[in-house]
Coordinates of C-alpha atoms and ligand atoms in Angstrom, one line a residue:
M188 CA 40.3 146.5 38.8
E189 CA 36.8 144.7 38.2
L190 CA 35.3 142.1 41.1
K191 CA 34.2 139.2 39.2
I192 CA 31.8 136.6 41.3
Y193 CA 30.4 133.4 40.0
N194 CA 26.8 133.7 40.3
S195 CA 25.1 130.5 41.1
L196 CA 21.7 132.1 40.1
S197 CA 23.2 132.5 36.5
G198 CA 25.5 129.6 36.8
E199 CA 28.6 132.3 35.5
K200 CA 31.3 134.9 36.7
E201 CA 29.7 138.1 36.6
I202 CA 31.1 141.6 37.2
F203 CA 29.8 142.7 40.6
K204 CA 27.9 145.8 40.6
P205 CA 26.8 146.5 44.1
I206 CA 23.1 148.1 44.5
H207 CA 24.7 151.1 46.2
E208 CA 27.9 151.9 45.2
N209 CA 30.9 151.2 47.2
N210 CA 28.6 149.3 49.6
V211 CA 27.6 145.8 49.9
G212 CA 24.9 143.7 51.8
M213 CA 25.6 140.3 52.5
Y214 CA 23.6 137.5 54.3
V215 CA 25.2 134.2 55.0
C216 CA 23.2 131.5 56.8
G217 CA 24.3 131.2 60.2
P218 CA 24.5 128.0 62.3
T219 CA 21.7 125.7 63.9
V220 CA 22.8 126.0 67.4
Y221 CA 21.6 122.7 68.9
S222 CA 25.0 120.8 68.7
N223 CA 28.8 121.7 68.2
V224 CA 29.6 123.0 64.8
H225 CA 31.9 120.3 62.9
L226 CA 35.3 121.2 61.2
G227 CA 32.8 121.3 57.6
N228 CA 30.8 123.8 59.1
V229 CA 34.1 125.9 60.0
R230 CA 35.2 125.7 56.6
T231 CA 32.1 127.4 54.8
F232 CA 32.2 130.1 57.5
M233 CA 35.8 130.9 57.0
S234 CA 34.9 131.0 53.5
F235 CA 32.6 133.8 53.9
D236 CA 34.7 135.6 56.4
F237 CA 37.6 135.5 53.3
I238 CA 35.2 136.9 51.1
Y239 CA 33.9 139.5 53.5
R240 CA 37.9 140.7 54.6
S241 CA 38.3 140.5 50.7
L242 CA 35.2 142.5 50.0
V243 CA 36.5 145.2 52.8
H244 CA 40.0 145.2 51.6
L245 CA 38.8 146.0 48.2
G246 CA 37.4 148.9 49.5
Y247 CA 33.8 148.2 50.4
K248 CA 31.4 148.9 53.4
V249 CA 30.0 145.8 54.2
R250 CA 27.1 145.2 56.0
Y251 CA 27.6 141.4 56.9
V252 CA 24.4 139.6 58.4
R253 CA 24.7 136.1 59.8
N254 CA 22.1 134.9 61.6
I255 CA 21.7 132.2 64.6
T256 CA 19.1 129.7 63.6
D257 CA 17.7 129.1 67.2
A258 CA 14.2 127.8 66.2
G259 CA 12.5 126.1 63.9
H260 CA 15.3 124.1 61.6
L261 CA 13.4 120.9 61.5
T262 CA 14.7 117.5 59.8
D263 CA 11.7 117.7 57.9
D264 CA 8.4 119.3 57.9
G265 CA 7.0 116.6 60.4
D266 CA 6.1 116.4 64.0
V267 CA 8.0 117.5 67.2
D268 CA 10.4 114.7 67.2
N269 CA 12.1 116.2 64.4
D270 CA 13.0 119.7 66.4
R271 CA 16.5 119.7 66.8
F272 CA 16.6 121.8 69.5
V273 CA 13.4 119.9 71.6
K274 CA 15.8 116.3 70.7
Q275 CA 18.8 117.8 72.0
S276 CA 17.2 119.4 74.9
R277 CA 15.6 115.9 76.3
L278 CA 19.2 114.4 75.5
E279 CA 20.9 116.7 77.4
K280 CA 18.1 117.2 80.3
L281 CA 18.4 121.1 79.6
E282 CA 15.8 123.6 78.5
P283 CA 15.8 124.3 74.7
M284 CA 17.3 127.8 75.3
E285 CA 19.9 126.3 77.5
I286 CA 20.8 124.5 74.4
V287 CA 21.0 127.3 72.3
Q288 CA 23.1 129.2 74.5
K289 CA 25.4 126.7 75.0
Y290 CA 26.0 126.0 71.5
T291 CA 26.3 129.8 70.5
V292 CA 28.8 130.2 72.8
D293 CA 30.7 127.4 71.7
F294 CA 30.1 128.8 67.9
H295 CA 31.8 131.9 68.4
K296 CA 34.5 130.2 70.6
V297 CA 35.4 128.3 67.5
L298 CA 35.7 130.9 65.1
D299 CA 37.3 133.1 67.4
T300 CA 40.1 130.5 67.4
F301 CA 40.1 130.5 63.7
N302 CA 40.4 133.9 63.8
L303 CA 36.9 134.9 61.8
L304 CA 35.5 138.3 62.3
P305 CA 32.4 138.6 63.8
P306 CA 29.6 139.8 61.4
T307 CA 28.1 143.6 61.6
I308 CA 24.7 142.3 62.8
E309 CA 24.1 138.8 63.9
P310 CA 20.4 138.3 64.5
T311 CA 18.5 135.5 65.8
A312 CA 15.7 133.6 64.7
T313 CA 13.6 133.9 68.4
G314 CA 14.2 137.9 67.8
H315 CA 12.4 137.8 65.0
I316 CA 9.0 136.0 65.1
L317 CA 7.1 139.1 64.8
E318 CA 8.8 139.8 61.4
Q319 CA 7.8 136.1 60.3
I320 CA 4.5 136.2 61.2
E321 CA 3.9 139.5 59.2
L322 CA 5.5 138.0 56.2
T323 CA 3.4 134.4 56.1
Q324 CA 0.3 137.2 56.6
K325 CA 1.7 139.3 53.5
L326 CA 2.2 135.6 51.8
I327 CA -1.3 134.4 52.8
E328 CA -2.9 137.9 51.5
K329 CA -0.9 137.7 48.2
G330 CA -2.4 134.1 47.9
F331 CA 0.7 132.2 47.9
A332 CA 0.1 130.6 51.1
Y333 CA -2.7 128.8 52.9
E334 CA -3.4 127.9 56.4
S335 CA -4.0 123.9 57.0
N336 CA -4.5 122.6 60.8
G337 CA -2.9 126.1 62.7
S338 CA 0.1 125.3 60.1
V339 CA 0.7 127.7 57.3
Y340 CA 2.3 126.5 53.8
F341 CA 3.7 128.2 50.9
D342 CA 2.1 126.8 48.1
V343 CA 4.5 125.8 45.2
L344 CA 2.3 125.2 42.5
E345 CA 0.2 128.8 42.9
Y346 CA 3.8 130.0 42.8
N347 CA 4.7 128.5 39.6
S348 CA 1.6 129.2 38.0
R349 CA 2.0 133.0 38.1
G350 CA 5.2 132.0 35.9
L351 CA 7.8 132.6 38.9
N352 CA 9.5 129.4 38.6
Y353 CA 10.3 127.3 41.4
G354 CA 13.6 125.8 41.1
E355 CA 15.4 128.6 39.0
L356 CA 18.4 128.6 41.7
S357 CA 18.7 125.0 42.1
R358 CA 18.1 124.5 38.6
R359 CA 15.3 121.8 39.4
N360 CA 12.7 120.9 37.1
I361 CA 9.3 121.5 38.7
E362 CA 7.5 118.8 37.2
E363 CA 10.2 116.1 38.0
L364 CA 10.1 117.4 41.5
F365 CA 6.7 116.5 41.9
A366 CA 7.1 113.1 40.2
N367 CA 9.7 112.0 42.2
T368 CA 8.0 112.8 45.7
R369 CA 5.7 110.6 47.3
D370 CA 3.1 112.1 49.9
L371 CA 5.3 111.4 53.0
D372 CA 3.3 110.6 56.6
G373 CA 2.2 113.2 58.5
Q374 CA 2.7 115.9 55.2
N375 CA -0.8 115.3 54.2
E376 CA -1.9 118.9 55.5
K377 CA -0.4 120.2 52.6
K378 CA -1.6 120.4 49.0
N379 CA 1.3 119.2 47.6
P380 CA 4.4 117.2 49.1
Q381 CA 6.6 120.4 47.4
D382 CA 4.9 122.9 49.9
F383 CA 7.1 123.8 52.7
A384 CA 6.2 125.4 56.4
L385 CA 6.0 129.3 56.7
W386 CA 4.7 128.5 60.3
K387 CA 4.3 125.0 62.0
A388 CA 1.4 124.5 65.0
A389 CA 3.1 123.4 67.9
S390 CA 1.9 120.0 69.4
P391 CA 1.4 120.0 73.2
A392 CA 4.7 118.4 73.3
H393 CA 6.5 121.3 71.4
I394 CA 8.0 123.5 74.2
M395 CA 9.4 126.3 71.8
R396 CA 6.2 128.0 70.8
W397 CA 4.8 131.6 70.0
N398 CA 1.1 132.9 69.9
S399 CA 0.4 133.6 66.0
P400 CA -3.0 134.4 64.0
W401 CA -2.8 130.8 63.7
G402 CA -2.6 129.5 67.1
E403 CA 0.6 128.5 69.2
G404 CA 3.6 127.7 66.8
F405 CA 6.9 128.2 65.5
P406 CA 8.3 129.9 62.5
G407 CA 9.8 127.7 59.5
W408 CA 13.4 127.8 58.8
H409 CA 13.6 129.4 55.4
L410 CA 11.3 131.9 56.4
E411 CA 14.1 132.8 59.2
C412 CA 16.4 133.5 57.0
T413 CA 14.1 135.9 54.6
A414 CA 12.8 137.8 57.4
M415 CA 16.2 139.0 58.8
S416 CA 17.9 139.6 55.4
T417 CA 14.8 141.7 54.5
K418 CA 15.1 143.5 57.8
Y419 CA 18.2 144.5 57.6
L420 CA 19.6 144.7 54.2
G421 CA 16.2 145.5 52.5
E422 CA 13.8 143.4 49.9
K423 CA 16.8 143.0 47.7
F424 CA 20.3 142.9 48.5
D425 CA 23.9 142.4 46.9
I426 CA 25.3 138.8 48.3
H427 CA 23.6 135.8 49.8
G428 CA 25.7 133.2 50.9
G429 CA 25.9 129.6 52.6
G430 CA 27.4 125.9 52.1
M431 CA 26.3 124.1 48.9
D432 CA 23.8 122.0 50.6
L433 CA 21.5 124.7 51.3
K434 CA 21.1 125.6 47.8
F435 CA 18.2 123.2 47.7
P436 CA 15.4 123.4 49.4
H437 CA 16.5 126.2 51.8
H438 CA 18.0 128.8 49.1
E439 CA 15.4 128.0 46.6
C440 CA 12.6 128.7 49.0
E441 CA 14.0 131.9 50.2
V442 CA 14.0 132.7 46.6
A443 CA 10.2 131.7 46.3
Q444 CA 9.5 133.7 49.6
G445 CA 11.1 136.9 48.4
K446 CA 9.9 136.6 44.8
A447 CA 6.1 136.3 45.9
C448 CA 6.4 139.0 48.9
N449 CA 7.9 141.7 46.5
G450 CA 7.5 140.6 43.0
T451 CA 11.6 140.9 42.7
E452 CA 14.5 138.2 43.1
P453 CA 15.7 139.2 46.7
V454 CA 19.2 138.7 45.9
N455 CA 21.6 139.7 43.2
Y456 CA 24.4 137.2 43.7
W457 CA 24.0 133.8 45.2
L458 CA 27.4 132.5 46.3
H459 CA 27.6 128.7 47.6
A460 CA 30.8 127.5 49.4
N461 CA 31.9 123.8 48.7
M462 CA 31.8 120.9 51.3
L463 CA 34.8 119.7 53.4
T464 CA 35.1 116.1 52.9
M465 CA 37.1 113.2 55.3
N466 CA 37.8 110.0 53.5
G467 CA 36.5 111.0 50.6
Q468 CA 32.8 111.5 52.2
R469 CA 31.4 114.9 52.8
M470 CA 31.6 115.7 56.7
S471 CA 28.3 115.4 58.4
K472 CA 27.3 115.0 62.2
S473 CA 24.6 112.4 61.2
T474 CA 26.8 110.0 59.2
G475 CA 29.6 110.2 62.2
N476 CA 32.1 111.3 59.7
Y477 CA 33.2 114.4 61.3
I478 CA 35.9 116.0 63.6
L479 CA 35.3 118.8 65.9
P480 CA 37.5 121.7 65.4
M481 CA 39.0 121.7 68.5
E482 CA 40.0 118.0 68.4
L483 CA 42.1 118.9 65.7
V484 CA 43.3 122.0 67.4
S485 CA 44.4 119.7 70.7
G486 CA 45.3 116.7 68.9
N487 CA 42.6 114.7 71.0
N488 CA 41.6 112.4 67.9
D489 CA 42.4 109.4 66.0
F490 CA 42.2 110.9 62.6
F491 CA 45.8 113.2 62.2
E492 CA 49.0 111.8 63.7
K493 CA 49.4 115.6 65.9
P494 CA 47.7 118.6 66.8
F495 CA 47.5 121.6 64.2
H496 CA 47.6 125.1 65.2
P497 CA 44.8 127.0 64.1
A498 CA 46.3 129.3 61.6
I499 CA 47.7 126.3 59.8
V500 CA 44.1 125.0 59.8
R501 CA 43.0 128.0 58.1
F502 CA 45.8 128.6 55.5
N503 CA 45.1 124.7 54.7
F504 CA 41.4 125.9 54.1
L505 CA 42.3 128.7 52.1
Q506 CA 44.6 126.8 49.5
A507 CA 41.6 125.3 48.3
H508 CA 39.1 127.5 46.2
Y509 CA 36.0 128.2 48.1
R510 CA 33.8 126.7 45.4
S511 CA 36.1 123.7 45.5
V512 CA 35.9 120.6 47.6
L513 CA 38.4 120.3 49.9
D514 CA 39.3 116.3 51.4
I515 CA 41.2 116.7 54.8
S516 CA 43.9 114.6 55.3
N517 CA 47.1 114.3 58.0
E518 CA 49.9 114.7 54.8
A519 CA 48.0 118.0 53.5
M520 CA 48.0 119.5 57.0
V521 CA 51.7 118.2 57.5
A522 CA 52.5 120.1 54.0
S523 CA 50.5 123.2 54.7
E524 CA 52.3 123.5 58.1
K525 CA 55.5 123.5 56.4
G526 CA 54.3 126.1 53.7
F527 CA 52.8 128.2 56.8
Q528 CA 56.1 128.2 58.5
R529 CA 58.0 129.4 55.5
L530 CA 55.3 132.4 54.9
M531 CA 55.5 133.6 58.6
E532 CA 59.5 133.1 58.5
A533 CA 59.0 135.5 55.4
M534 CA 57.0 137.7 57.2
K535 CA 59.3 138.2 60.0
L536 CA 62.3 139.0 57.7
L537 CA 60.5 141.5 56.2
S538 CA 59.5 143.0 59.2
G539 CA 63.5 142.9 60.3
F540 CA 64.7 144.6 57.0
G541 CA 64.1 148.1 58.4
F542 CA 66.9 150.2 57.4
L543 CA 67.8 148.1 54.1
T544 CA 68.6 150.2 51.5
S545 CA 70.1 148.9 48.0
D546 CA 69.9 148.7 44.2
S547 CA 66.3 148.4 42.9
S548 CA 65.3 145.2 42.7
T549 CA 64.9 142.4 39.8
F550 CA 61.6 141.4 41.4
D551 CA 58.7 144.1 39.8
I552 CA 56.5 144.7 42.9
S553 CA 53.7 146.5 40.7
V554 CA 53.7 143.4 38.4
W555 CA 53.3 141.2 41.0
K556 CA 50.7 143.0 42.9
E557 CA 48.5 143.4 40.0
K558 CA 48.6 139.6 39.7
C559 CA 47.9 139.4 43.3
Y560 CA 44.9 141.5 42.7
A561 CA 44.0 139.7 39.7
A562 CA 43.7 136.6 41.4
L563 CA 42.0 138.3 44.5
T564 CA 38.9 139.8 42.2
D565 CA 38.6 136.5 40.3
D566 CA 35.7 134.8 42.1
F567 CA 38.2 135.2 45.1
N568 CA 41.0 132.6 44.1
S569 CA 42.6 132.1 47.1
P570 CA 44.8 129.3 46.2
I571 CA 45.9 131.5 43.0
L572 CA 46.6 134.4 45.5
I573 CA 48.6 131.9 47.9
S574 CA 50.6 131.1 44.8
H575 CA 51.6 134.6 43.9
L576 CA 52.3 135.3 47.6
F577 CA 54.8 132.6 47.7
E578 CA 56.7 134.5 44.9
A579 CA 57.0 137.0 47.0
V580 CA 58.2 134.7 50.0
N581 CA 60.9 133.1 47.5
F582 CA 62.2 136.7 46.8
I583 CA 62.1 137.9 50.4
F584 CA 64.3 134.9 51.0
K585 CA 66.8 135.6 48.5
L586 CA 67.2 139.2 49.6
K587 CA 68.0 137.4 53.2
D588 CA 70.7 135.2 51.1
G589 CA 72.1 138.7 49.8
K590 CA 71.0 137.0 46.3
E591 CA 68.7 140.1 45.4
T592 CA 68.3 144.0 46.3
I593 CA 65.8 146.3 46.8
T594 CA 65.2 150.1 47.9
E595 CA 63.7 151.4 50.9
T596 CA 60.4 152.4 49.2
E597 CA 60.3 149.0 47.3
L598 CA 60.7 147.4 50.7
K599 CA 57.8 149.7 52.2
Q600 CA 55.6 148.6 49.2
L601 CA 56.0 145.0 49.5
Q602 CA 55.8 145.1 53.6
D603 CA 52.3 147.0 53.0
I604 CA 51.2 144.5 50.6
M605 CA 52.4 141.2 51.7
S606 CA 50.7 142.4 55.6
G607 CA 47.6 143.3 53.8
F608 CA 46.9 139.9 52.1
V609 CA 48.5 137.9 54.9
Y610 CA 47.1 139.4 57.9
D611 CA 43.7 141.4 56.7
V612 CA 42.7 139.5 53.9
L613 CA 43.6 136.0 54.3
G614 CA 43.3 136.2 58.4
L615 CA 47.0 134.4 59.3
Q616 CA 48.4 135.2 62.4
N617 CA 51.5 134.7 63.5
I618 CA 51.6 131.9 65.8
E619 CA 54.3 133.5 68.3
E620 CA 51.9 136.1 68.7
N621 CA 49.2 133.7 69.7
N622 CA 51.6 132.4 72.9
N623 CA 49.9 135.6 74.3
E624 CA 46.5 133.4 74.4
K625 CA 48.3 130.7 76.3
L626 CA 49.7 133.0 79.1
D627 CA 46.4 134.4 79.4
Q628 CA 44.8 130.8 80.0
T629 CA 47.5 129.9 82.5
L630 CA 47.3 133.3 84.5
Q631 CA 43.4 132.6 84.4
V632 CA 44.2 129.0 86.2
L633 CA 46.1 130.8 88.6
I634 CA 43.9 133.5 89.7
E635 CA 41.2 130.6 89.9
L636 CA 43.5 128.6 92.1
R637 CA 44.4 131.6 94.4
N638 CA 40.7 132.1 94.6
Q639 CA 40.2 128.6 95.9
A640 CA 42.8 129.0 98.3
R641 CA 41.3 132.6 99.6
K642 CA 38.1 130.8 100.0
S643 CA 39.4 128.1 102.0
K644 CA 41.1 130.5 104.3
N645 CA 44.7 129.3 102.9
F646 CA 46.2 133.1 102.9
D647 CA 49.8 131.6 103.0
L648 CA 49.3 129.8 99.7
S649 CA 46.9 132.8 98.2
D650 CA 49.4 135.7 99.2
Q651 CA 52.2 133.6 97.8
I652 CA 50.8 133.3 94.4
R653 CA 50.0 137.0 94.0
D654 CA 53.7 137.6 95.8
R655 CA 55.6 135.3 93.4
L656 CA 53.6 136.7 90.1
L657 CA 54.6 139.7 91.3
A658 CA 58.3 139.1 91.5
E659 CA 58.1 137.9 88.1
G660 CA 56.4 141.3 86.8
I661 CA 52.6 140.2 86.8
E662 CA 50.5 141.9 88.9
L663 CA 47.0 140.8 90.0
K664 CA 44.3 143.5 90.8
D665 CA 41.0 142.4 92.8
G666 CA 38.1 144.5 91.8
R667 CA 34.7 144.4 91.5
E668 CA 34.5 142.7 88.6
G669 CA 36.8 139.9 89.6
T670 CA 40.7 139.7 89.5
T671 CA 42.4 140.9 86.4
Y672 CA 45.9 141.3 85.8
S673 CA 48.6 143.4 84.2
L674 CA 52.2 142.9 82.9
N675 CA 55.0 145.3 84.2
Ligands
LIG70 P1 23.7 124.0 59.5 O1 24.2 124.4 61.2 O2 23.7 122.8 59.5 O3 22.9 125.0 59.0 O4 25.2 124.3 58.7 C1 25.9 125.5 58.8 C2 26.9 125.6 57.6 O5 27.7 124.3 57.5 C3 25.7 125.4 56.0 O6 26.2 126.9 55.6 C4 26.6 124.3 55.8 O7 26.0 124.5 54.2 C5 27.5 124.1 56.4 N1 28.1 122.7 55.9 C6 27.6 121.8 56.3 N2 28.3 120.5 56.4 C7 29.5 120.9 55.7 C8 30.5 120.4 55.3 N3 31.0 119.1 55.2 N4 31.5 121.0 54.4 C9 31.4 122.4 54.3 N5 30.3 123.1 54.9 C10 29.6 122.2 55.4
LIG71 ZN1 19.3 130.4 55.8

């Protein structure tokens, strides 16, 4: 079955043809790790997690690169006060790299909670300063960039004068762009307001700085992604993804940098995931209209009536197509919870039907399977896929009630297809299985309390904790790396 993908570059659904047969190179813009990711960010990363899982399921070998932006993402091209990392480090009284570490750890923890798979390569911007300097040099040599006061800017007019069409991805008309922009303060070192920074000179107050041929400075955000995608996926690769809001200017600038450097479109398929809204407004840290993922899971918020398990949040997100806006609400979450429970009940029933043999069913599994794949390969249409999965769910309940029959071979087929879609492609997890996590957290607390007891020489208590756990079949083992446990 052919895979069709909506390509933002052409504005059309296209048949997907990877550059190297059966292999896919995919780059997704990662987070700027200067604060906690909000639920909106999670939606975008989950959309691409679903796309990644789908590609793998369809048999592609995927090199999936998602970066960490740990330097250089300014609110605009202005002064040091616009550096998010420096700003946050002042607020929290931490080193910028402590900020980076803190929120990278948080990011991974959150994505893990929602069962997102890690990318196959996760490069950081600060780990690729040399590559960014080299790219900047190349752009200067080719006449696409110029130095000004120790900063280097991409020359948009020059690029356009060579017929390269700045604005092709976001369908913006360059004349209008120029007409609508005033020259803002601090931007007069640029030839034109549309020019964007490849390298920024660091003011004395700017702590995050590196040596370069133009003096000490730091890289521009757009260049980071070009440097890292080129390094790991080549000058031209298959898929580039990110949230819709990154299309302009970030992705437009990536296209320009790639074309200016190598003379070819850097990306064959541009994919843009749509926004999560709350109260009809885009979720965003800056407006205060946001909720943190863990606040939704713990119930510690004023918006939802109760906590929701991460698997239910995941199910709710995937009930919308990645290119549609999704407005999060209590009612929708409650409805998703009901649907999720019914789906999981069906999965449990399905695995329990091990020895069931009967007449052939009226449910045509191969036709149904075909429909599921048609949805998946139609621009990763998760809501339609889920609706087909529920046809099987209804059938499974009929089987349970003895209103339907199925042969052993058909049952095996149904089990395989359902678990492939539910667990591998949608990445849903059975909530019961997740109780292991709770047990682990509880045991970590007990281990910590036991350590505290030992430190204060309360050996009665520490032995009691160990012995009573052992009586329950949980053995604590003290080793050089600390205490671990095994369940007997
Ligand atoms: P940032 O760390 O700001 O670069 O954002 C990380 C990702 O989250 C980007 O791909 C953004 O497009 C995406 N994003 C930001 N806000 C939202 C939102 N409200 N809904 C969905 N995705 C978002
Ligand atoms: Zn990017």
